[in-house]
Amino acid sequence: MVSRVIPVDPFDLVIFGGTGDLARRKILPGLFRRFCAGQMPESSQIIGAARSDLDDAAYRKMVGDAIAEFGGGRACDSGTLDAFLKTVHYVKTDAKGDGGWAELNDRIQQDRVRAFYFSVGPSLFGDLAERLHRFGLATPQSRIVVEKPFGHDLESAKALNATLAEHFDETQIYRIDHYLGKETVQNLMAVRFGNMLFEPLWNAQYVDHIQITVAETVGVGGRGGYYDKSGAMRDMMQNHLMQLLCLIAMEPPAKFDPDAVRDEKLKVIRALEPVEPHHIVRGQYAPTKNEPGYRDDVDDPKSRTESFIALKCHISNWRWAGTPFYLRTGKRLKARTSEIAVVFKDAPHSIFGVDAGRHRNVLAIRLQPNEGMTLDVTIKEPGPGGMRLLDVPLDMSFAEALGPEAEEAPDAYERLIMDVIRGNQTLFMRGDEVEAAWAWTDPLIAGWQDRNDVPKEYDAGSSGPEDALMLMHRDGRKWREIKV
């Protein structure tokens, strides 16, 4: 059964960049779903703030259109939509000037949680934070939500953290990574720390290796200008995959408490060893008859920015010493999927002979699509003629286990925004965690820049460069197939 809905207290949420793509696709439809579920009180306010010349009526129409387009209206009727739109307001606001700030202050209600969602570029974070204080909008009950990228490197991340710290306490800053809001990611902690079955085996003695894959079928598209300055390492590896690595590898926290959890994640990042150059593979997708290649998409025929990256890394602690972690992410791959696979070691001695083959248990956690988990176990192949073994999955998908109610489970943004209102930072990154991730990432990027490395070309619709396959084959292992 899906957990019962616990309403939050009335709140005001200001969305800077309230007319932007993220607000339209994720934030506003997500809030509507929480309203439909009875979690968002009708006395709350959603306030869009941007530079466009809109009034409340025009903004409400934009919000209604966004909800209709991006699936916000499931299991809700038109009357519910009308009630939700009454909570929606708009204030034209200049992030770099003084226009609109007094009006915004007048609109916000007193003596309640007020959250400010910075759905804008990082270059505006400092301006927004400063004006929230100067115009009296910041209170002890204020929270700010900032989207990635949290800097471009260690130096910029430190500067960004310092800017935010000038105006807000760390307990008021919510650095959002939507991957951490996914149901399966949180279930990873439940599987590890709520089941005696797995935790005794969760170490180098029993685990052969761990694979983390985040594959996309799309190219960089209209994001070419931004993406070519970032690449797969900065855009995905340094944040999304790093967070998944932390959750799979961290020690059990003393309690399920925001700082206790984040302390253990930070220890993992600080224990990561530097990655050897021959354990890094970078690639760019090639053009096809119908689709442009990466360099065409970014309009730079000499670009050396990667659209694919694979790494082999190690964690220097007692739990994981000697166990490799293989991470890969890329665009224009054969399927859209995100998966963590914990590959256990072979049985130390097989009593069945060579004809039975090699078999091992694999726990695969699927983040998207079709969220769920499978555990491969070895059984006898049916039929006469001797003992032949095969691996079969014990499969649990949320859609099958929870039935129709699985469709009503909140998505990542819904859950994370409600956590902001509650003041629960467990699924948000702390400033020192972000800086530690950049401190590990920066030398890798500097290394391939100094070596003048050129990314390997790979076919669109493939699993990435051949060198990425060799990264595993050299160790007598292979990547799991990328498939839906």
Coordinates of C-alpha atoms in Angstrom, one line a residue:
M1 CA 0.0 0.0 0.0
V2 CA 1.1 3.6 -0.7
S3 CA 1.8 5.5 2.6
R4 CA -0.9 7.7 3.9
V5 CA -0.7 11.3 3.1
I6 CA 0.3 13.6 6.0
P7 CA -0.6 17.3 5.2
V8 CA 2.0 19.9 5.8
D9 CA 1.3 23.2 7.5
P10 CA 0.2 26.2 5.3
F11 CA 3.1 27.7 3.5
D12 CA 4.1 30.3 0.9
L13 CA 6.3 29.2 -2.0
V14 CA 7.9 31.7 -4.2
I15 CA 9.2 30.4 -7.5
F16 CA 11.9 32.6 -9.0
G17 CA 11.9 31.7 -12.7
G18 CA 8.2 30.9 -12.3
T19 CA 7.6 31.1 -16.1
G20 CA 10.6 28.9 -16.9
D21 CA 10.8 25.3 -18.2
L22 CA 11.5 23.6 -14.9
A23 CA 8.6 25.4 -13.2
R24 CA 6.2 24.4 -16.0
R25 CA 7.4 20.8 -16.4
K26 CA 8.0 19.8 -12.8
I27 CA 7.4 22.2 -10.0
L28 CA 3.9 23.5 -10.7
P29 CA 2.4 20.1 -11.9
G30 CA 4.1 18.5 -8.8
L31 CA 2.5 21.0 -6.5
F32 CA -0.9 20.4 -8.1
R33 CA -0.6 16.7 -7.5
R34 CA 0.2 17.3 -3.8
F35 CA -2.9 19.6 -3.7
C36 CA -5.0 16.8 -5.2
A37 CA -3.6 14.3 -2.7
G38 CA -4.7 16.6 0.2
Q39 CA -1.1 17.3 1.3
M40 CA -1.0 21.0 0.4
P41 CA -3.5 23.2 2.4
E42 CA -5.8 25.5 0.4
S43 CA -4.6 28.5 2.4
S44 CA -1.0 28.1 1.0
Q45 CA 0.2 30.4 -1.7
I46 CA 2.2 29.6 -4.8
I47 CA 3.8 32.8 -6.1
G48 CA 5.5 33.0 -9.5
A49 CA 8.2 35.6 -9.8
A50 CA 9.8 36.5 -13.1
R51 CA 10.5 39.4 -15.5
S52 CA 7.5 38.7 -17.8
D53 CA 4.6 41.2 -17.8
L54 CA 1.8 39.0 -16.4
D55 CA -1.0 39.4 -13.9
D56 CA -2.6 36.7 -11.7
A57 CA -5.1 35.7 -14.4
A58 CA -2.5 35.3 -17.1
Y59 CA -0.2 33.4 -14.9
R60 CA -2.9 31.1 -13.7
K61 CA -3.8 30.3 -17.3
M62 CA -0.1 29.5 -18.0
V63 CA -0.1 27.2 -14.9
G64 CA -3.3 25.5 -16.0
D65 CA -1.8 24.9 -19.4
A66 CA 1.4 23.5 -17.9
I67 CA -0.6 21.1 -15.7
A68 CA -2.6 19.9 -18.7
E69 CA 0.5 19.4 -20.9
F70 CA 2.8 17.7 -18.4
G71 CA 0.5 15.3 -16.7
G72 CA -0.3 17.1 -13.5
G73 CA -4.0 16.4 -13.6
R74 CA -4.2 12.6 -13.0
A75 CA -7.0 11.6 -10.6
C76 CA -8.1 15.3 -10.2
D77 CA -11.2 17.0 -11.6
S78 CA -11.7 20.5 -13.0
G79 CA -13.1 21.7 -9.7
T80 CA -9.9 20.7 -7.9
L81 CA -7.8 22.5 -10.6
D82 CA -9.9 25.7 -10.0
A83 CA -9.3 25.5 -6.3
F84 CA -5.6 25.0 -6.8
L85 CA -5.3 28.0 -9.2
K86 CA -6.8 30.2 -6.6
T87 CA -3.6 29.6 -4.5
V88 CA -1.5 30.8 -7.5
H89 CA -0.3 34.4 -7.8
Y90 CA 2.3 36.3 -9.8
V91 CA 4.6 39.2 -9.1
K92 CA 6.8 40.7 -11.8
T93 CA 10.3 40.8 -10.1
D94 CA 13.7 42.0 -11.2
A95 CA 16.4 39.7 -9.8
K96 CA 19.1 42.3 -10.4
G97 CA 17.1 45.4 -9.6
D98 CA 14.6 46.7 -7.1
G99 CA 11.4 46.2 -9.2
G100 CA 8.7 44.1 -7.7
W101 CA 10.4 43.3 -4.3
A102 CA 8.1 45.5 -2.2
E103 CA 5.0 44.0 -3.9
L104 CA 6.4 40.5 -3.3
N105 CA 6.8 41.3 0.4
D106 CA 3.3 42.5 0.6
R107 CA 1.9 39.3 -1.0
I108 CA 3.7 36.9 1.3
Q109 CA 1.8 36.0 4.5
Q110 CA 3.4 36.3 7.9
D111 CA 4.1 33.7 10.6
R112 CA 4.4 30.7 8.4
V113 CA 7.1 28.8 6.4
R114 CA 8.2 30.7 3.4
A115 CA 10.2 28.9 0.8
F116 CA 12.0 30.5 -2.2
Y117 CA 12.8 28.2 -5.1
F118 CA 15.7 29.5 -7.2
S119 CA 14.6 28.0 -10.5
V120 CA 17.1 30.3 -12.3
G121 CA 20.8 30.2 -13.3
P122 CA 23.4 30.1 -10.5
S123 CA 24.6 33.6 -11.5
L124 CA 21.5 35.0 -10.0
F125 CA 21.6 33.1 -6.7
G126 CA 23.7 35.8 -4.9
D127 CA 21.4 38.6 -6.2
L128 CA 18.3 36.9 -5.0
A129 CA 19.7 36.0 -1.6
E130 CA 20.9 39.6 -1.0
R131 CA 17.5 41.1 -2.0
L132 CA 15.5 38.7 0.1
H133 CA 17.3 40.1 3.1
R134 CA 17.4 43.7 2.0
F135 CA 13.6 43.8 1.4
G136 CA 12.7 42.0 4.6
L137 CA 11.5 38.7 3.0
A138 CA 14.0 36.5 4.9
T139 CA 12.9 35.3 8.3
P140 CA 14.0 32.4 10.6
Q141 CA 11.3 30.3 8.9
S142 CA 12.7 31.0 5.4
R143 CA 14.2 28.3 3.2
I144 CA 15.8 28.6 -0.2
V145 CA 15.9 25.8 -2.8
V146 CA 18.8 25.9 -5.3
E147 CA 19.1 23.7 -8.4
K148 CA 22.3 22.3 -9.8
P149 CA 24.9 23.1 -11.1
F150 CA 26.3 23.9 -7.7
G151 CA 29.3 25.6 -9.2
H152 CA 31.5 24.7 -12.2
D153 CA 34.5 23.5 -10.1
L154 CA 35.7 23.6 -6.5
E155 CA 36.6 27.3 -6.6
S156 CA 33.2 28.4 -7.9
A157 CA 31.4 26.0 -5.6
K158 CA 33.1 27.5 -2.6
A159 CA 32.3 31.0 -3.8
L160 CA 28.6 30.0 -4.3
N161 CA 28.4 28.5 -0.8
A162 CA 30.0 31.6 0.7
T163 CA 27.6 33.9 -1.1
L164 CA 24.6 31.9 0.2
A165 CA 26.1 31.7 3.7
E166 CA 26.3 35.5 3.9
H167 CA 22.5 35.6 3.9
F168 CA 21.2 32.2 5.1
D169 CA 22.2 29.5 7.6
E170 CA 23.2 26.1 6.2
T171 CA 20.0 24.7 7.8
Q172 CA 18.0 27.0 5.5
I173 CA 19.7 26.0 2.2
Y174 CA 18.3 23.1 0.3
R175 CA 20.5 22.0 -2.7
I176 CA 18.1 19.8 -4.7
D177 CA 19.1 16.7 -6.7
H178 CA 16.0 15.1 -8.0
Y179 CA 17.7 11.7 -8.2
L180 CA 17.6 11.6 -4.4
G181 CA 13.8 12.0 -4.4
K182 CA 13.2 8.9 -6.5
E183 CA 11.3 6.2 -4.6
T184 CA 13.8 3.5 -5.5
V185 CA 16.8 5.6 -4.3
Q186 CA 15.2 5.9 -0.9
N187 CA 14.3 2.2 -1.0
L188 CA 18.0 1.5 -1.4
M189 CA 18.5 2.7 2.1
A190 CA 15.5 0.6 3.3
V191 CA 16.9 -2.5 1.6
R192 CA 20.4 -1.9 3.1
F193 CA 19.5 -0.9 6.6
G194 CA 16.1 -2.5 7.1
N195 CA 17.0 -6.1 6.1
M196 CA 19.3 -8.3 8.0
L197 CA 19.6 -10.4 4.8
F198 CA 21.8 -7.9 2.9
E199 CA 23.8 -5.8 5.3
P200 CA 26.2 -8.6 6.5
L201 CA 27.0 -9.2 2.8
W202 CA 27.5 -5.6 1.8
N203 CA 31.3 -5.4 1.8
A204 CA 34.4 -6.4 -0.1
Q205 CA 34.3 -10.0 1.2
Y206 CA 31.1 -10.8 -0.7
V207 CA 30.7 -8.1 -3.4
D208 CA 32.8 -8.6 -6.6
H209 CA 32.0 -5.1 -8.0
I210 CA 29.3 -2.5 -8.3
Q211 CA 28.0 -0.9 -11.5
I212 CA 26.1 2.4 -11.8
T213 CA 24.6 3.3 -15.1
V214 CA 22.6 6.4 -16.1
A215 CA 21.9 6.2 -19.9
E216 CA 20.0 8.6 -22.0
T217 CA 18.7 8.2 -25.6
V218 CA 18.5 12.0 -26.3
G219 CA 21.4 14.2 -27.4
V220 CA 22.2 17.6 -26.0
G221 CA 19.6 19.2 -28.2
G222 CA 19.0 22.9 -27.4
R223 CA 21.3 22.7 -24.4
G224 CA 24.4 22.6 -26.6
G225 CA 25.8 26.0 -25.5
Y226 CA 25.6 25.1 -21.8
Y227 CA 26.5 21.4 -22.2
D228 CA 29.7 22.0 -24.1
K229 CA 31.1 24.0 -21.2
S230 CA 30.2 21.2 -18.7
G231 CA 30.2 17.7 -20.3
A232 CA 29.0 14.5 -18.8
M233 CA 31.5 14.7 -15.9
R234 CA 30.2 18.0 -14.6
D235 CA 26.5 17.5 -15.7
M236 CA 25.9 14.0 -14.4
M237 CA 28.9 12.2 -12.8
Q238 CA 29.9 14.9 -10.2
N239 CA 26.3 15.1 -8.8
H240 CA 23.8 12.4 -9.8
L241 CA 26.1 9.4 -10.0
M242 CA 28.2 10.6 -7.1
Q243 CA 25.1 10.7 -4.9
L244 CA 24.1 7.1 -5.9
L245 CA 27.6 6.0 -5.2
C246 CA 27.4 7.5 -1.7
L247 CA 24.1 5.8 -0.9
I248 CA 25.3 2.4 -2.1
A249 CA 28.6 2.6 -0.3
M250 CA 28.1 4.6 2.9
E251 CA 28.2 3.2 6.4
P252 CA 25.0 2.8 8.4
P253 CA 24.2 6.2 10.0
A254 CA 23.5 6.2 13.7
K255 CA 19.9 7.3 12.9
F256 CA 17.8 8.4 10.0
D257 CA 18.6 12.0 10.6
P258 CA 19.7 14.7 8.0
D259 CA 23.1 15.3 9.3
A260 CA 23.8 11.7 10.3
V261 CA 23.0 10.5 6.8
R262 CA 25.0 13.3 5.1
D263 CA 28.0 12.8 7.4
E264 CA 28.3 9.2 6.2
K265 CA 27.9 10.3 2.5
L266 CA 30.7 12.8 3.0
K267 CA 33.0 10.1 4.4
V268 CA 32.5 8.1 1.2
I269 CA 33.5 11.0 -1.1
R270 CA 36.6 11.8 1.0
A271 CA 37.6 8.1 0.8
L272 CA 37.5 8.0 -3.0
E273 CA 40.9 7.4 -4.5
P274 CA 42.2 9.4 -7.4
V275 CA 41.3 7.7 -10.7
E276 CA 44.1 6.5 -12.9
P277 CA 44.0 7.9 -16.5
H278 CA 43.6 4.4 -18.0
H279 CA 40.5 4.0 -15.8
I280 CA 38.7 6.9 -17.5
V281 CA 36.9 6.6 -20.9
R282 CA 35.3 9.6 -22.6
G283 CA 33.3 9.7 -25.7
Q284 CA 31.2 11.8 -28.1
Y285 CA 28.2 10.4 -30.1
A286 CA 28.7 10.3 -33.9
P287 CA 26.3 11.7 -36.5
T288 CA 23.8 9.3 -38.3
K289 CA 21.9 9.7 -41.5
N290 CA 19.0 11.3 -39.7
E291 CA 20.6 12.9 -36.5
P292 CA 23.5 15.3 -36.0
G293 CA 26.5 14.2 -34.0
Y294 CA 27.7 15.8 -30.8
R295 CA 30.0 18.4 -32.4
D296 CA 27.1 19.4 -34.8
D297 CA 24.8 19.8 -31.8
V298 CA 27.2 22.2 -30.0
D299 CA 28.3 23.9 -33.2
D300 CA 32.0 23.2 -32.6
P301 CA 33.8 20.9 -35.0
K302 CA 36.8 20.7 -32.6
S303 CA 35.0 20.3 -29.3
R304 CA 36.7 17.9 -26.8
T305 CA 33.8 17.9 -24.3
E306 CA 32.5 14.4 -23.5
S307 CA 28.9 13.3 -24.0
F308 CA 29.8 9.9 -22.4
I309 CA 32.1 9.0 -19.5
A310 CA 32.9 5.8 -17.8
L311 CA 35.1 5.4 -14.7
K312 CA 36.6 2.7 -12.5
C313 CA 37.1 3.9 -9.0
H314 CA 37.9 2.6 -5.5
I315 CA 37.0 3.6 -2.0
S316 CA 39.8 3.4 0.5
N317 CA 38.1 2.1 3.6
W318 CA 37.7 -1.3 5.4
R319 CA 34.3 -2.1 3.9
W320 CA 35.2 -1.6 0.3
A321 CA 39.0 -2.1 0.0
G322 CA 39.7 -3.9 -3.3
T323 CA 36.1 -3.7 -4.6
P324 CA 35.9 -1.7 -7.9
F325 CA 33.0 0.6 -8.6
Y326 CA 32.2 1.1 -12.3
L327 CA 30.3 4.3 -13.2
R328 CA 29.1 5.3 -16.7
T329 CA 26.7 7.9 -18.1
G330 CA 26.1 9.1 -21.6
K331 CA 23.8 10.6 -24.2
R332 CA 22.4 9.0 -27.4
L333 CA 22.8 5.5 -26.0
K334 CA 20.6 2.5 -26.9
A335 CA 18.0 2.9 -24.1
R336 CA 16.9 5.4 -21.4
T337 CA 17.7 3.6 -18.1
S338 CA 19.2 4.2 -14.7
E339 CA 20.4 1.2 -12.7
I340 CA 22.6 0.2 -9.8
A341 CA 23.9 -3.4 -9.9
V342 CA 25.5 -5.0 -6.9
V343 CA 27.4 -8.0 -8.3
F344 CA 28.2 -10.6 -5.7
K345 CA 31.2 -13.0 -5.9
D346 CA 31.0 -16.5 -7.2
A347 CA 30.5 -19.3 -4.7
P348 CA 34.0 -20.2 -3.4
H349 CA 33.7 -23.8 -4.6
S350 CA 31.2 -25.3 -7.1
I351 CA 30.1 -28.8 -6.3
F352 CA 28.4 -29.1 -9.7
G353 CA 31.3 -29.3 -12.1
V354 CA 32.4 -27.3 -15.0
D355 CA 29.3 -28.1 -17.1
A356 CA 27.1 -26.2 -14.6
G357 CA 28.9 -22.9 -15.6
R358 CA 29.7 -19.9 -13.5
H359 CA 26.8 -18.3 -11.6
R360 CA 26.6 -15.3 -9.3
N361 CA 23.9 -13.3 -7.5
V362 CA 23.1 -9.8 -8.7
L363 CA 21.0 -7.3 -7.0
A364 CA 19.8 -4.7 -9.5
I365 CA 18.0 -1.5 -8.5
R366 CA 16.2 0.2 -11.4
L367 CA 15.7 3.9 -10.9
Q368 CA 14.0 4.4 -14.3
P369 CA 12.0 3.4 -16.1
N370 CA 9.7 0.9 -14.3
E371 CA 11.2 1.5 -10.9
G372 CA 11.9 -1.7 -8.9
M373 CA 14.5 -4.3 -7.9
T374 CA 15.5 -7.7 -9.1
L375 CA 17.7 -10.3 -7.4
D376 CA 19.2 -12.9 -9.6
V377 CA 19.4 -16.3 -7.9
T378 CA 20.8 -19.6 -9.2
I379 CA 18.4 -22.6 -9.6
K380 CA 18.5 -25.9 -11.4
E381 CA 17.4 -25.8 -15.0
P382 CA 14.2 -27.9 -15.3
G383 CA 14.3 -31.3 -17.0
P384 CA 16.3 -34.5 -16.9
G385 CA 19.9 -35.1 -17.9
G386 CA 22.0 -33.9 -15.0
M387 CA 22.5 -30.8 -12.9
R388 CA 22.5 -27.7 -15.1
L389 CA 22.2 -24.3 -13.5
L390 CA 20.7 -21.1 -14.6
D391 CA 20.1 -17.6 -13.1
V392 CA 16.5 -16.4 -12.7
P393 CA 15.3 -13.0 -11.3
L394 CA 13.2 -12.5 -8.3
D395 CA 11.5 -9.3 -9.6
M396 CA 9.7 -6.5 -7.8
S397 CA 8.4 -3.5 -9.7
F398 CA 6.5 -0.8 -7.9
A399 CA 3.8 -0.9 -10.5
E400 CA 3.1 -4.6 -9.9
A401 CA 3.7 -4.7 -6.2
L402 CA 1.5 -1.6 -5.4
G403 CA -1.0 -1.9 -8.2
P404 CA -2.9 1.2 -9.4
E405 CA -1.8 3.1 -6.2
A406 CA 1.7 3.1 -7.6
E407 CA 0.6 5.8 -10.1
E408 CA -0.4 8.0 -7.2
A409 CA 3.0 7.8 -5.4
P410 CA 4.7 11.3 -5.5
D411 CA 7.5 11.8 -8.0
A412 CA 10.9 13.1 -7.0
Y413 CA 10.0 16.9 -7.1
E414 CA 6.8 16.4 -5.2
R415 CA 8.5 14.6 -2.4
L416 CA 11.5 17.0 -2.2
I417 CA 9.4 20.2 -2.2
M418 CA 7.2 18.8 0.6
D419 CA 10.5 17.9 2.5
V420 CA 11.5 21.6 2.1
I421 CA 8.3 22.7 3.7
R422 CA 8.7 20.2 6.6
G423 CA 12.3 21.3 7.1
N424 CA 13.7 17.8 6.4
Q425 CA 17.2 18.1 4.7
T426 CA 17.9 14.3 4.6
L427 CA 17.6 14.1 0.8
F428 CA 19.5 17.4 0.1
M429 CA 23.2 18.0 -0.3
R430 CA 25.2 19.9 2.3
G431 CA 27.7 22.5 1.4
D432 CA 30.8 20.5 2.5
E433 CA 29.5 17.5 0.5
V434 CA 29.3 19.5 -2.7
E435 CA 32.8 20.9 -2.2
A436 CA 34.2 17.4 -1.4
A437 CA 32.7 16.1 -4.7
W438 CA 34.3 18.9 -6.7
A439 CA 37.7 18.4 -4.9
W440 CA 37.6 14.8 -6.2
T441 CA 36.3 15.8 -9.7
D442 CA 38.6 18.7 -10.5
P443 CA 41.9 16.8 -10.7
L444 CA 40.3 14.3 -13.1
I445 CA 39.1 17.0 -15.5
A446 CA 42.5 18.9 -15.2
G447 CA 44.3 15.6 -16.0
W448 CA 42.6 15.0 -19.3
Q449 CA 42.9 18.6 -20.2
D450 CA 46.6 18.5 -19.6
R451 CA 47.0 15.3 -21.6
N452 CA 44.9 16.9 -24.4
D453 CA 42.8 13.8 -24.5
V454 CA 40.3 13.5 -27.4
P455 CA 36.9 11.8 -26.6
K456 CA 36.3 8.6 -28.5
E457 CA 33.6 8.6 -31.1
Y458 CA 30.7 6.1 -30.6
D459 CA 27.6 5.2 -32.6
A460 CA 24.3 6.7 -31.5
G461 CA 22.1 4.0 -30.2
S462 CA 25.0 1.9 -28.9
S463 CA 26.3 1.3 -25.4
G464 CA 29.1 3.8 -25.8
P465 CA 32.8 3.7 -27.0
E466 CA 34.5 0.3 -27.4
D467 CA 37.1 1.5 -24.9
A468 CA 34.4 1.5 -22.2
L469 CA 33.8 -2.2 -22.8
M470 CA 37.5 -2.8 -22.6
L471 CA 37.6 -1.0 -19.2
M472 CA 35.6 -4.0 -17.9
H473 CA 37.0 -6.7 -20.1
R474 CA 40.5 -6.1 -18.9
D475 CA 39.3 -7.0 -15.4
G476 CA 37.4 -10.1 -16.6
R477 CA 34.1 -8.5 -16.2
K478 CA 31.4 -7.0 -18.4
W479 CA 28.9 -4.2 -18.3
R480 CA 25.3 -5.2 -17.8
E481 CA 23.2 -4.6 -21.0
I482 CA 21.6 -1.2 -21.4
K483 CA 18.0 -2.0 -22.0
V484 CA 14.5 -0.7 -21.0

